PDB file of C-alpha atoms and ligand atoms in Angstrom:
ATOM      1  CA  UNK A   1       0.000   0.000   0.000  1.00 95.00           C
ATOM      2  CA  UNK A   2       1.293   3.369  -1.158  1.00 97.00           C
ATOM      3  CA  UNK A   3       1.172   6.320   1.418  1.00 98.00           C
ATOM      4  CA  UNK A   4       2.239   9.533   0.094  1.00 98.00           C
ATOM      5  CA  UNK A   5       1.370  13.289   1.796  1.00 98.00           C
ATOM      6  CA  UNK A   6       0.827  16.172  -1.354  1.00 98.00           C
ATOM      7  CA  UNK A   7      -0.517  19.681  -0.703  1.00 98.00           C
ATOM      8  CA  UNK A   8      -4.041  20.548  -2.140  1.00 98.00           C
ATOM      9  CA  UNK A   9      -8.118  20.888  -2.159  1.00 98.00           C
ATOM     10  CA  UNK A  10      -9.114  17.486  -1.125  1.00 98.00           C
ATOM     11  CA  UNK A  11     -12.846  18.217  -2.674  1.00 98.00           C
ATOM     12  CA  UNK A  12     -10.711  17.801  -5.970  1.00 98.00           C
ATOM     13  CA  UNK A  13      -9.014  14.814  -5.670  1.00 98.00           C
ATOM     14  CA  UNK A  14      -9.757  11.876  -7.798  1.00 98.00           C
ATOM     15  CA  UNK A  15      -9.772   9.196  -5.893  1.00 98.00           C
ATOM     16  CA  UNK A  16     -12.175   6.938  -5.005  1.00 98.00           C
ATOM     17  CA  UNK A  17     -12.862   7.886  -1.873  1.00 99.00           C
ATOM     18  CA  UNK A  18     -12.181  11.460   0.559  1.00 99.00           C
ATOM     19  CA  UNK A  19     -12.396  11.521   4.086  1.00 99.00           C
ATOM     20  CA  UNK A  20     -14.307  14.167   5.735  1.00 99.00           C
ATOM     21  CA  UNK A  21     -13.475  15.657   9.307  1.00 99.00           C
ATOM     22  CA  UNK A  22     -17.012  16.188  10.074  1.00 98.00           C
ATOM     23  CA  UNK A  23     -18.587  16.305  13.830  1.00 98.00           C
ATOM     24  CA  UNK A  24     -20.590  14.035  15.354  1.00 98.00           C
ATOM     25  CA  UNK A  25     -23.838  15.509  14.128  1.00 98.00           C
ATOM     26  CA  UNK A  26     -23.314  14.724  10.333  1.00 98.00           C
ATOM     27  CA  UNK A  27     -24.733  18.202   9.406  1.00 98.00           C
ATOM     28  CA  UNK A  28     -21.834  20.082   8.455  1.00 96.00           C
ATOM     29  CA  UNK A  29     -19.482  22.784   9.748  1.00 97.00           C
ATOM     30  CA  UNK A  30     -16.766  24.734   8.554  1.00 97.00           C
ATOM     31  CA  UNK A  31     -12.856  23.656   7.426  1.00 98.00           C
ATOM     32  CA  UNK A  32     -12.944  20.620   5.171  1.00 98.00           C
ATOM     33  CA  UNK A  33     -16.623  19.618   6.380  1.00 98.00           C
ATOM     34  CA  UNK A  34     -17.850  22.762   4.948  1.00 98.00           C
ATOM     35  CA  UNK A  35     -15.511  22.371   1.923  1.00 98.00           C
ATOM     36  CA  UNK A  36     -16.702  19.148   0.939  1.00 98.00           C
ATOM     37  CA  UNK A  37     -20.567  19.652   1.536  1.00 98.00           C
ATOM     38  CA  UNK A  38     -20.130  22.535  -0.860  1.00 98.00           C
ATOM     39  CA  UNK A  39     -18.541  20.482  -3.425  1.00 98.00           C
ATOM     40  CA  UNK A  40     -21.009  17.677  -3.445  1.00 98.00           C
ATOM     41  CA  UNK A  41     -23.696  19.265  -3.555  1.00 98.00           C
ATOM     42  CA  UNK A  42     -26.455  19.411  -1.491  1.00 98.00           C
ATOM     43  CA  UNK A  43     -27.702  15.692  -1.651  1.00 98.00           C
ATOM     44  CA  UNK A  44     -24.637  15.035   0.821  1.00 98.00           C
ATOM     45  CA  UNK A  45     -25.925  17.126   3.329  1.00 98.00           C
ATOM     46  CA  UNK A  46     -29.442  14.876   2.658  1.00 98.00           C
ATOM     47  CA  UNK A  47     -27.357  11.731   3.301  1.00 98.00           C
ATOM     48  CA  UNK A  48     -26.381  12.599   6.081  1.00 98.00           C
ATOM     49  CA  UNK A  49     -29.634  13.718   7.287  1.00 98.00           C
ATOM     50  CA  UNK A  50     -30.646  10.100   6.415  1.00 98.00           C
ATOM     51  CA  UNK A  51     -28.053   8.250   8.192  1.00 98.00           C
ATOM     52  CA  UNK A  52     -29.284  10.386  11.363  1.00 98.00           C
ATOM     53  CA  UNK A  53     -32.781   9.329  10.965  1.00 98.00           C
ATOM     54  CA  UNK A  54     -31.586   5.853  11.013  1.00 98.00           C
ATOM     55  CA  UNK A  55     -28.466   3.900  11.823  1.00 97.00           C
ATOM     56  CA  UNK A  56     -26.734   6.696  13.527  1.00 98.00           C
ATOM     57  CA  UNK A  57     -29.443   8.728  15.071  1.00 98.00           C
ATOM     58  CA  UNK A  58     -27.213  10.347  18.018  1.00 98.00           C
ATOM     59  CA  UNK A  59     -24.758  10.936  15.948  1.00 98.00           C
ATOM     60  CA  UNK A  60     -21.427   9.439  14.618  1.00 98.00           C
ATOM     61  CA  UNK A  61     -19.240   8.883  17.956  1.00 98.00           C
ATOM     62  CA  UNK A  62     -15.446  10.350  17.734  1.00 98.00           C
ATOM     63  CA  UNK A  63     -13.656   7.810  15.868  1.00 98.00           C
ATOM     64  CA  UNK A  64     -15.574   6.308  13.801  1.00 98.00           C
ATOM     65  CA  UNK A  65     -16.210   6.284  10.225  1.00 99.00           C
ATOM     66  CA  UNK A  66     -19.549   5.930   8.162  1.00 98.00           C
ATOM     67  CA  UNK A  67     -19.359   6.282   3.799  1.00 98.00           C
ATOM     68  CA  UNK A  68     -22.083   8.231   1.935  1.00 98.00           C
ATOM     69  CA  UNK A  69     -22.095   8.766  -1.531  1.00 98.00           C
ATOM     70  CA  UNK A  70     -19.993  11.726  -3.036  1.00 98.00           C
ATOM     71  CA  UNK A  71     -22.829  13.030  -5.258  1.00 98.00           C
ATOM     72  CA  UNK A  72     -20.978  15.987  -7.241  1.00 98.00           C
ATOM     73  CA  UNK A  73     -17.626  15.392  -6.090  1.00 98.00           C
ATOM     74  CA  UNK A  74     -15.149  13.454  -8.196  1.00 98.00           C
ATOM     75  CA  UNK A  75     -14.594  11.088  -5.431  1.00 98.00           C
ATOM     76  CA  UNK A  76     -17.326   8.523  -5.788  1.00 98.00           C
ATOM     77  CA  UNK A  77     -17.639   7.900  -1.835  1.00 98.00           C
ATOM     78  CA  UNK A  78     -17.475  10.337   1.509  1.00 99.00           C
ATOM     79  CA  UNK A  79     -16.055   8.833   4.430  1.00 99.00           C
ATOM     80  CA  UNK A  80     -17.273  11.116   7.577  1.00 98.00           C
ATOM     81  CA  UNK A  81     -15.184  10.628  10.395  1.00 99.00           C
ATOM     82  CA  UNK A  82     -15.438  12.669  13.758  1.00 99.00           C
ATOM     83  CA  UNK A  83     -11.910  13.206  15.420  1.00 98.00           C
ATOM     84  CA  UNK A  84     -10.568  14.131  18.806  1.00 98.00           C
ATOM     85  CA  UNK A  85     -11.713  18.179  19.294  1.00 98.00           C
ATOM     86  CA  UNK A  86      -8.817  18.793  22.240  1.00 98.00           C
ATOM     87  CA  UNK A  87     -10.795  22.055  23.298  1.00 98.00           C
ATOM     88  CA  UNK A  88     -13.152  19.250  24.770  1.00 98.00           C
ATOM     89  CA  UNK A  89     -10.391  17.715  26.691  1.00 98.00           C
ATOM     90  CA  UNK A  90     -10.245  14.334  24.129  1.00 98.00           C
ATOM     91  CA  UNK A  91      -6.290  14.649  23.868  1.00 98.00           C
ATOM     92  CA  UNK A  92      -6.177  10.701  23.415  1.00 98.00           C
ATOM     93  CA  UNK A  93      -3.665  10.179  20.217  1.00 98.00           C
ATOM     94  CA  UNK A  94      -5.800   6.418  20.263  1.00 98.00           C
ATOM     95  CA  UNK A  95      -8.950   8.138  19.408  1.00 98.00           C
ATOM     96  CA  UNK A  96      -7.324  10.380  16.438  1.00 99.00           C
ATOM     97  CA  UNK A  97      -6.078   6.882  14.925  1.00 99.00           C
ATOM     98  CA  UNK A  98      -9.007   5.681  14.921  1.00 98.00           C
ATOM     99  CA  UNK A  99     -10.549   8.293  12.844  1.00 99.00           C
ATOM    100  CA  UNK A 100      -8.010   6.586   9.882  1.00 98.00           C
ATOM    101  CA  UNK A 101      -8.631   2.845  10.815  1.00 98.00           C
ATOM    102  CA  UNK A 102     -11.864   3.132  10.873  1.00 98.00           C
ATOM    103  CA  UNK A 103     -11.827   5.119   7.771  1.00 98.00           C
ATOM    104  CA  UNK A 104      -9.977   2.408   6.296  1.00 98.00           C
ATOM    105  CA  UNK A 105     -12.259  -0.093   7.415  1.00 98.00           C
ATOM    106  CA  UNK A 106     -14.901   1.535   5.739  1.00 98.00           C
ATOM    107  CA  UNK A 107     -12.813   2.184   2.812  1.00 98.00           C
ATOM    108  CA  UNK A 108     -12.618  -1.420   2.265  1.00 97.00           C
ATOM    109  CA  UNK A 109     -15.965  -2.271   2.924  1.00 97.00           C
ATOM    110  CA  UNK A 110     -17.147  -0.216  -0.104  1.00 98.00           C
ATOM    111  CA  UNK A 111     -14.554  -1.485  -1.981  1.00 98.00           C
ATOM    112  CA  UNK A 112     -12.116   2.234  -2.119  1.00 98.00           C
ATOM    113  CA  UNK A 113      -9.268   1.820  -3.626  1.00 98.00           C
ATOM    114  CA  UNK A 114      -7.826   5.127  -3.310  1.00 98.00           C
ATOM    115  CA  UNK A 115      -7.987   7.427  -0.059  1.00 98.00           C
ATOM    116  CA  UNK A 116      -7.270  10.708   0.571  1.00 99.00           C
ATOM    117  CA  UNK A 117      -7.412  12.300   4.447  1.00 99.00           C
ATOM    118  CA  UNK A 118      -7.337  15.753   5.753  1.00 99.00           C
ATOM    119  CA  UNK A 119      -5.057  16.241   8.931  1.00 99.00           C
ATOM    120  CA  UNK A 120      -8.655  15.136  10.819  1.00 99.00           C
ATOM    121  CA  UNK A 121      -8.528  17.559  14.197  1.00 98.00           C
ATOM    122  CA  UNK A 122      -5.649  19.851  12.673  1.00 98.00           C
ATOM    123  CA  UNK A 123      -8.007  22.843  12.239  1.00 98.00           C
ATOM    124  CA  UNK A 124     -11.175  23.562  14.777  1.00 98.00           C
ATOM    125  CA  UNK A 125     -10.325  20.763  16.843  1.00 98.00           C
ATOM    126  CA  UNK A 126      -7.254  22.034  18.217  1.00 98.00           C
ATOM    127  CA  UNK A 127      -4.370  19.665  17.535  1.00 98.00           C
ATOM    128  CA  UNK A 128      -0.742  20.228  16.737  1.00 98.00           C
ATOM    129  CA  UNK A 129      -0.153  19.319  13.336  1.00 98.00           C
ATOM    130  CA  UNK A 130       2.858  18.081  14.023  1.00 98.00           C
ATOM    131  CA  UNK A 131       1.142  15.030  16.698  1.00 98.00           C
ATOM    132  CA  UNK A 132      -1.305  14.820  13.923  1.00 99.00           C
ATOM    133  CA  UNK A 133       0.835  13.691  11.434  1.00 99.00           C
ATOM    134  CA  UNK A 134       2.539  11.071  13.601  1.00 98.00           C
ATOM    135  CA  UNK A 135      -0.756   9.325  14.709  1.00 98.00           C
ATOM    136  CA  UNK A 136      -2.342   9.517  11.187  1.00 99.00           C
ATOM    137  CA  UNK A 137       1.087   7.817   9.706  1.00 98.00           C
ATOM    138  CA  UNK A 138       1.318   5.445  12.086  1.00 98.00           C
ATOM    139  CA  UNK A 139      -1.391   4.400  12.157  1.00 98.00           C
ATOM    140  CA  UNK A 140      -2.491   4.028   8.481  1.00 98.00           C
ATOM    141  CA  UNK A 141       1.462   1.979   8.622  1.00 98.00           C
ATOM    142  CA  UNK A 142      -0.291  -0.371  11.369  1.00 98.00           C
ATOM    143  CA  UNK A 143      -3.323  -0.606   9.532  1.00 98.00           C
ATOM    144  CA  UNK A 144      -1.587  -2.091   6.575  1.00 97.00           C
ATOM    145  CA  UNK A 145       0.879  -4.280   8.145  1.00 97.00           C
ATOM    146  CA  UNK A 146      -2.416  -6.101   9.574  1.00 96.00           C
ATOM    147  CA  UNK A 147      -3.604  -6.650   6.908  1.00 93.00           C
ATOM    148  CA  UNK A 148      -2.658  -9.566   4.645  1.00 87.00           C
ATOM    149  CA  UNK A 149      -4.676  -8.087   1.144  1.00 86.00           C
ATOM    150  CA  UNK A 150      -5.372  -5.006   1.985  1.00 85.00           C
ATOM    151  CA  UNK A 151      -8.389  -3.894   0.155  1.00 91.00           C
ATOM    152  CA  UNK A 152      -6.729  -0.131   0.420  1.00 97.00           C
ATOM    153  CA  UNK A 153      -3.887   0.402  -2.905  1.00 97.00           C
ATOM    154  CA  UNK A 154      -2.816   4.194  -2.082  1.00 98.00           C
ATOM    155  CA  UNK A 155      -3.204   6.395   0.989  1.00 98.00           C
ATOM    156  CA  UNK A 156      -3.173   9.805   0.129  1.00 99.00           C
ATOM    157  CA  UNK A 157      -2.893  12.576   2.966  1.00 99.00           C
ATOM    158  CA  UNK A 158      -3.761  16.029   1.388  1.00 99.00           C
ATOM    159  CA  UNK A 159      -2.547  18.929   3.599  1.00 98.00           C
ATOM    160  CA  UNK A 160      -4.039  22.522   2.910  1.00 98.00           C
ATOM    161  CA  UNK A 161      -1.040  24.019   4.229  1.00 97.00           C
ATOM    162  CA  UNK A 162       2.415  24.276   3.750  1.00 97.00           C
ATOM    163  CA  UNK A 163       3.393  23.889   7.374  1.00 97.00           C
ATOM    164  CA  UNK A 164       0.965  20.567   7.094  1.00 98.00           C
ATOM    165  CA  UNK A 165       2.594  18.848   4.653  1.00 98.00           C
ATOM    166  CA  UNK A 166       5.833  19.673   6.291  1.00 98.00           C
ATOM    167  CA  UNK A 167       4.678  17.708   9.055  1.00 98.00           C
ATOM    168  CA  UNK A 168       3.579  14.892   7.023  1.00 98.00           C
ATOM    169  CA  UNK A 169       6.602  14.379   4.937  1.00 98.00           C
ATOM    170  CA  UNK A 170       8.532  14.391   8.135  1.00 98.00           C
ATOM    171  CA  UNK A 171       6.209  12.067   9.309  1.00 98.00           C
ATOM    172  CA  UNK A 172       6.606   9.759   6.142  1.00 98.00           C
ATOM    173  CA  UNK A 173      10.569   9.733   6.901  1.00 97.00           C
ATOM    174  CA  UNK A 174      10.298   8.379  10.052  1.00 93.00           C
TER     175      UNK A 174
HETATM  176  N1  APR B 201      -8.765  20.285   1.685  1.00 50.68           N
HETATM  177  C1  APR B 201      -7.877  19.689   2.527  1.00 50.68           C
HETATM  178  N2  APR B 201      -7.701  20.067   3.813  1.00 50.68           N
HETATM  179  C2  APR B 201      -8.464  21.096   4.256  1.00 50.68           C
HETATM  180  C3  APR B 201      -9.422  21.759   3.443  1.00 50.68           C
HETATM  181  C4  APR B 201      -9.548  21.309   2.111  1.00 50.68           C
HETATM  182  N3  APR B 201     -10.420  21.874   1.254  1.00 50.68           N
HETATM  183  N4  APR B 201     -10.008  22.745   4.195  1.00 50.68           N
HETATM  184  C5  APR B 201      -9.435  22.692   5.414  1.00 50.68           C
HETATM  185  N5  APR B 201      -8.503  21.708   5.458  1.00 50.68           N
HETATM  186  C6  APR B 201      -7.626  21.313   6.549  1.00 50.68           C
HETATM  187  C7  APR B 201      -7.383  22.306   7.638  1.00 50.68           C
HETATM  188  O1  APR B 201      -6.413  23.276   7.235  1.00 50.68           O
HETATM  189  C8  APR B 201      -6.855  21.383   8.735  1.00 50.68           C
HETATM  190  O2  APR B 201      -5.466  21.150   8.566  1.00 50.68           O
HETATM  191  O3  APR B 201      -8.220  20.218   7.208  1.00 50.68           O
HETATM  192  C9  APR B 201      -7.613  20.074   8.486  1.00 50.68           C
HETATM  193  C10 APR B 201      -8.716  19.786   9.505  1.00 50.68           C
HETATM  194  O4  APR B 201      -9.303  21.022   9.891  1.00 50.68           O
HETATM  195  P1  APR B 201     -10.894  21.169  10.119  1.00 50.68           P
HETATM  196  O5  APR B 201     -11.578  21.119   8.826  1.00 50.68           O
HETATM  197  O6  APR B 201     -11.103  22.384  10.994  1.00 50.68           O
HETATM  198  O7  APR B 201     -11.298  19.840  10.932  1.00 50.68           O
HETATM  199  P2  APR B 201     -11.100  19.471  12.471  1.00 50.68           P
HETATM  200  O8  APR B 201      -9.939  20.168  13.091  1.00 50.68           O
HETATM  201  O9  APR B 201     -11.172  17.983  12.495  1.00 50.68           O
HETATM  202  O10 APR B 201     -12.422  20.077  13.151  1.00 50.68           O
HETATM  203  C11 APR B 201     -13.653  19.507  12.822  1.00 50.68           C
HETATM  204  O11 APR B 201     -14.585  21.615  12.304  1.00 50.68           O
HETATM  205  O12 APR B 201     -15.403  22.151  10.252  1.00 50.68           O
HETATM  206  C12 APR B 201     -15.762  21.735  11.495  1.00 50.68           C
HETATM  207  O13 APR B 201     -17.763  20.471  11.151  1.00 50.68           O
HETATM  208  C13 APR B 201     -16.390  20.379  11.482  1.00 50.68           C
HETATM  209  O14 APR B 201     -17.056  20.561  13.748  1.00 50.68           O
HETATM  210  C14 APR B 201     -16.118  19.943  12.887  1.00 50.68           C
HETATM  211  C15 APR B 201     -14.720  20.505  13.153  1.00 50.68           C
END
């Protein structure tokens, strides 16, 4: 499994599937959640909506992953992950991985290929890039080395910032 770290607009990447940093209510927000309900249009946001009315209808817990489609997007799926907001005190680096195994998971369940992630809790949520990087690499590293055939080819993080893909390509060099 390829991981590589490139700077960009994840709502343009052509992959088969984009991870969203979303919050637990599935409704939107700003930072890439806002980005990527823009993009897709507004049947994500209807999705999502649906998902609440049924299987997840108090919300998608922190660290954990759910797909929807990705409507007008070029990524054919959404993966909505909720990561660790450290302005609520949820500093534990085990939750944050989960946001990617879980993703992953999911990815694999729908049969993605190709994923790209945002630095999930980088922005609103209050982490240091930097610790972000680290957990996200290592753990996407773990995921794959448990898994025999993983159903996952390339793992793409796509950093909106200079200083975050800094932090990724160090992380990648470890
Ligand atoms: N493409 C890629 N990365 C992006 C994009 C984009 N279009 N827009 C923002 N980012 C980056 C941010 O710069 C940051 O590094 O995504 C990373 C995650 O930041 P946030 O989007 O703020 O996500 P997070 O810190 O997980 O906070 C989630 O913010 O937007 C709300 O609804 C969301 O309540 C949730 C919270």
């Amino acid at each position: 499994m390829r991981i590589e770290a490139v700077a960009g607009d994840i709502t343009t990447e052509h992959v088969d599937a984009i991870v969203n940093a979303a919050n637990s209510s599935l409704l939107g927000g700003g930072g890439v959640d806002g980005a990527i309900h823009a993009a897709a249009g507004p049947r994500l946001l209807e999705a999502c909506r649906q998902l609440r009315r049924t299987q997840l209808p108090t919300g998608l817990p922190v660290g954990h992953a759910v797909a929807t489609p990705g409507f007008d997007l070029p990524a054919r799926w959404v993966i909505h992950t909720v990561g660790p907001n450290r302005h609520a005190g949820q500093t534990d680096p085990m939750r944050l991985a989960s946001c990617f195994t879980a993703s992953l998971d999911v990815a694999t369940s729908v049969g993605a290929r190709t994923v790209a992630f945002p630095a999930v809790s980088a922005g609103v949520y209050g982490w240091d890039v930097r610790e972000v990087a680290r957990v996200a690499v290592g753990a996407v590293r773990d995921w794959a080395a448990g898994h025999d055939e993983p159903g996952v080819d390339l793992v793409r993080f796509v950093l909106f910032s200079e200083a975050a893909l800094g932090a990724f390509a160090e992380a990648l060099e470890a």
